[in-house]
mmCIF file of C-alpha atoms in Angstrom:
data_model
loop_
_atom_site.group_PDB
_atom_site.id
_atom_site.type_symbol
_atom_site.label_atom_id
_atom_site.label_comp_id
_atom_site.label_asym_id
_atom_site.label_seq_id
_atom_site.Cartn_x
_atom_site.Cartn_y
_atom_site.Cartn_z
ATOM 1 C CA GLU G 1117 8.721 -2.045 18.683
ATOM 2 C CA ASN G 1118 7.111 -2.500 15.284
ATOM 3 C CA LYS G 1119 4.967 -5.553 14.569
ATOM 4 C CA PHE G 1120 5.767 -5.576 10.841
ATOM 5 C CA PHE G 1121 8.729 -4.705 8.667
ATOM 6 C CA ILE G 1122 6.704 -2.821 6.039
ATOM 7 C CA SER G 1123 3.215 -1.364 6.188
ATOM 8 C CA ILE G 1124 1.706 -0.787 2.760
ATOM 9 C CA CYS G 1125 -0.364 2.364 3.317
ATOM 10 C CA ILE G 1126 -3.301 2.851 0.968
ATOM 11 C CA PRO G 1127 -5.355 6.007 1.426
ATOM 12 C CA SER G 1128 -8.631 5.259 -0.333
ATOM 13 C CA TYR G 1129 -11.356 7.453 -1.738
ATOM 14 C CA ASN G 1130 -14.183 6.325 -4.011
ATOM 15 C CA ARG G 1131 -12.266 3.839 -6.195
ATOM 16 C CA PRO G 1132 -13.377 0.341 -5.192
ATOM 17 C CA SER G 1133 -12.304 -1.294 -8.459
ATOM 18 C CA GLY G 1134 -8.884 0.382 -8.303
ATOM 19 C CA LEU G 1135 -8.447 -0.697 -4.689
ATOM 20 C CA LYS G 1136 -9.417 -4.269 -5.580
ATOM 21 C CA ARG G 1137 -6.875 -4.333 -8.414
ATOM 22 C CA LEU G 1138 -4.191 -2.913 -6.122
ATOM 23 C CA LEU G 1139 -4.864 -5.409 -3.330
ATOM 24 C CA GLU G 1140 -4.776 -8.288 -5.791
ATOM 25 C CA SER G 1141 -1.399 -7.072 -7.092
ATOM 26 C CA ILE G 1142 0.266 -7.485 -3.660
ATOM 27 C CA ASP G 1143 2.177 -10.684 -4.318
ATOM 28 C CA SER G 1144 4.957 -11.125 -1.764
ATOM 29 C CA LYS G 1145 5.686 -14.809 -1.320
ATOM 30 C CA ARG G 1146 8.808 -14.619 0.862
ATOM 31 C CA HIS G 1147 7.714 -11.885 3.296
ATOM 32 C CA ILE G 1148 4.085 -12.665 4.101
ATOM 33 C CA ASN G 1149 4.514 -12.201 7.860
ATOM 34 C CA ASP G 1150 6.581 -9.031 7.383
ATOM 35 C CA LEU G 1151 3.796 -7.134 5.615
ATOM 36 C CA GLN G 1152 0.849 -5.208 6.908
ATOM 37 C CA ILE G 1153 -1.697 -3.623 4.600
ATOM 38 C CA VAL G 1154 -3.381 -0.481 5.941
ATOM 39 C CA SER G 1155 -6.269 1.047 4.022
ATOM 40 C CA CYS G 1156 -7.958 4.213 5.287
ATOM 41 C CA GLU G 1157 -11.257 5.013 3.600
ATOM 42 C CA ASP G 1158 -12.003 8.736 3.550
ATOM 43 C CA TYR G 1159 -15.802 8.913 3.894
ATOM 44 C CA ALA G 1160 -16.460 8.487 0.167
ATOM 45 C CA PRO G 1161 -19.819 8.043 -1.565
ATOM 46 C CA LYS G 1162 -18.711 4.476 -2.452
ATOM 47 C CA ARG G 1163 -17.736 3.638 1.129
ATOM 48 C CA LEU G 1164 -19.851 0.477 1.288
ATOM 49 C CA GLU G 1165 -18.310 -0.833 -1.943
ATOM 50 C CA ILE G 1166 -14.808 -0.120 -0.650
ATOM 51 C CA ARG G 1167 -15.590 -1.872 2.639
ATOM 52 C CA GLU G 1168 -16.886 -4.885 0.716
ATOM 53 C CA VAL G 1169 -13.714 -5.025 -1.416
ATOM 54 C CA VAL G 1170 -11.471 -4.984 1.663
ATOM 55 C CA GLU G 1171 -13.569 -7.466 3.643
ATOM 56 C CA GLU G 1172 -13.623 -9.885 0.710
ATOM 57 C CA TYR G 1173 -9.871 -9.514 0.227
ATOM 58 C CA LYS G 1174 -9.220 -10.165 3.933
ATOM 59 C CA LYS G 1175 -11.036 -13.526 3.742
ATOM 60 C CA ASN G 1176 -8.398 -15.068 1.474
ATOM 61 C CA SER G 1177 -5.372 -12.871 2.036
ATOM 62 C CA PRO G 1178 -2.258 -14.292 3.705
ATOM 63 C CA TYR G 1179 -1.385 -10.752 4.880
ATOM 64 C CA TYR G 1180 -2.516 -8.836 7.920
ATOM 65 C CA VAL G 1181 -5.020 -6.232 6.700
ATOM 66 C CA LYS G 1182 -6.125 -3.241 8.760
ATOM 67 C CA TYR G 1183 -9.099 -1.287 7.425
ATOM 68 C CA VAL G 1184 -10.120 2.064 8.907
ATOM 69 C CA GLU G 1185 -13.111 4.198 7.969
ATOM 70 C CA ASN G 1186 -12.669 7.881 8.736
ATOM 71 C CA PRO G 1187 -15.644 9.400 10.620
ATOM 72 C CA VAL G 1188 -15.622 12.421 8.277
ATOM 73 C CA ASN G 1189 -13.842 13.281 5.051
ATOM 74 C CA PHE G 1190 -10.287 14.166 6.112
ATOM 75 C CA GLY G 1191 -9.087 15.172 2.661
ATOM 76 C CA HIS G 1192 -6.071 13.837 0.810
ATOM 77 C CA GLY G 1193 -3.236 14.934 3.105
ATOM 78 C CA LYS G 1194 -4.879 14.102 6.413
ATOM 79 C CA ASN G 1195 -5.992 10.696 5.110
ATOM 80 C CA TRP G 1196 -2.358 9.907 4.261
ATOM 81 C CA ARG G 1197 -1.402 10.862 7.810
ATOM 82 C CA GLN G 1198 -4.234 8.683 9.105
ATOM 83 C CA CYS G 1199 -2.638 5.728 7.273
ATOM 84 C CA SER G 1200 0.696 6.550 8.923
ATOM 85 C CA ASN G 1201 -0.917 6.708 12.341
ATOM 86 C CA GLN G 1202 -2.632 3.352 11.851
ATOM 87 C CA ALA G 1203 0.468 1.568 10.517
ATOM 88 C CA ASP G 1204 2.555 -0.775 12.661
ATOM 89 C CA GLY G 1205 5.463 -1.236 10.258
ATOM 90 C CA GLU G 1206 9.062 -0.220 10.674
ATOM 91 C CA PHE G 1207 8.856 1.204 7.151
ATOM 92 C CA LEU G 1208 5.811 2.737 5.469
ATOM 93 C CA LEU G 1209 5.235 2.267 1.763
ATOM 94 C CA TYR G 1210 2.572 4.603 0.339
ATOM 95 C CA ILE G 1211 0.679 3.721 -2.805
ATOM 96 C CA GLY G 1212 -2.479 5.236 -4.265
ATOM 97 C CA ASP G 1213 -5.638 3.199 -4.732
ATOM 98 C CA ASP G 1214 -5.410 3.833 -8.476
ATOM 99 C CA ASP G 1215 -1.996 2.142 -8.774
ATOM 100 C CA ASP G 1216 -0.870 -1.449 -8.520
ATOM 101 C CA PHE G 1217 2.378 -3.331 -8.070
ATOM 102 C CA ILE G 1218 4.362 -4.825 -10.927
ATOM 103 C CA PRO G 1219 4.266 -8.624 -10.586
ATOM 104 C CA GLU G 1220 7.127 -10.080 -8.553
ATOM 105 C CA ALA G 1221 8.635 -6.662 -7.716
ATOM 106 C CA LEU G 1222 7.584 -6.550 -4.070
ATOM 107 C CA ASP G 1223 9.858 -9.272 -2.636
ATOM 108 C CA PRO G 1224 13.061 -7.834 -4.149
ATOM 109 C CA PHE G 1225 11.959 -4.372 -3.006
ATOM 110 C CA ILE G 1226 11.485 -5.574 0.581
ATOM 111 C CA GLU G 1227 14.858 -7.296 0.504
ATOM 112 C CA THR G 1228 16.520 -4.149 -0.821
ATOM 113 C CA VAL G 1229 14.974 -2.034 1.924
ATOM 114 C CA GLY G 1230 16.092 -4.592 4.499
ATOM 115 C CA SER G 1231 19.670 -4.571 3.284
ATOM 116 C CA SER G 1232 20.098 -0.806 3.019
ATOM 117 C CA SER G 1233 20.618 1.913 5.575
ATOM 118 C CA LEU G 1234 17.803 4.298 4.756
ATOM 119 C CA SER G 1235 17.593 7.479 6.765
ATOM 120 C CA SER G 1236 13.871 7.827 6.111
ATOM 121 C CA LYS G 1237 11.309 5.338 7.327
ATOM 122 C CA ALA G 1238 8.720 6.390 4.745
ATOM 123 C CA ILE G 1239 8.928 5.341 1.127
ATOM 124 C CA SER G 1240 6.613 6.974 -1.385
ATOM 125 C CA ILE G 1241 6.255 5.455 -4.808
ATOM 126 C CA THR G 1242 3.053 7.149 -5.835
ATOM 127 C CA GLU G 1243 4.321 10.445 -7.135
ATOM 128 C CA VAL G 1244 7.293 9.226 -9.175
ATOM 129 C CA PRO G 1245 6.291 7.951 -12.606
ATOM 130 C CA ASN G 1246 8.305 4.984 -13.888
ATOM 131 C CA LEU G 1247 10.110 4.749 -10.566
ATOM 132 C CA THR G 1248 13.595 3.298 -10.692
ATOM 133 C CA LEU G 1249 15.051 2.317 -7.345
ATOM 134 C CA VAL G 1250 18.660 2.590 -8.486
ATOM 135 C CA GLY G 1251 20.148 5.441 -6.504
ATOM 136 C CA LEU G 1252 17.098 5.640 -4.242
ATOM 137 C CA LEU G 1253 18.127 2.571 -2.287
ATOM 138 C CA ASN G 1254 21.262 0.964 -3.702
ATOM 139 C CA GLU G 1255 22.752 -0.526 -6.847
ATOM 140 C CA THR G 1256 22.021 -4.174 -6.019
ATOM 141 C CA VAL G 1257 18.450 -4.395 -7.288
ATOM 142 C CA LYS G 1258 17.278 -2.617 -10.389
ATOM 143 C CA PHE G 1259 13.615 -2.247 -11.248
ATOM 144 C CA SER G 1260 12.248 -0.721 -14.361
ATOM 145 C CA HIS G 1261 9.026 -0.094 -12.428
ATOM 146 C CA LEU G 1262 7.702 -1.006 -9.014
ATOM 147 C CA ARG G 1263 4.199 0.176 -9.647
ATOM 148 C CA GLN G 1264 1.929 0.791 -12.585
ATOM 149 C CA ALA G 1265 -0.353 3.772 -12.847
ATOM 150 C CA ASN G 1266 -3.934 2.924 -13.700
ATOM 151 C CA HIS G 1267 -5.740 6.219 -13.505
ATOM 152 C CA GLN G 1268 -9.134 4.879 -14.490
ATOM 153 C CA GLU G 1269 -12.379 4.728 -12.572
#
């Protein structure tokens, strides 16, 4: 049985400021105990900075945060799988460490996932620019965006 409803999976590599911005954009107010945040750091040159960002975030975060440092560089695909393996959620939501959530979009998203009958237990929002959930989940909640791309570092 899963401990959480949704695990937000964040594969991380060498973008501490992007990861900090992303973590700070997680703003669920109604589903605090339903969320797990999983960040897997992929043996980057800025590993210590990334660790510091996550440890500082954990101090004041209402969410359960799991941070894993890979023993070697796994590469992009394997690091994503590492996040999946570390996650304890019924659903997995993948987001890159150079993205962040649109304010107040996470709670309606979680509620939409909870009220739909998805065949897949993994939800990826990182590769779809200007993601609209209409049709992906159901017609009850419409988002213009769930995430914002911030490809800067």
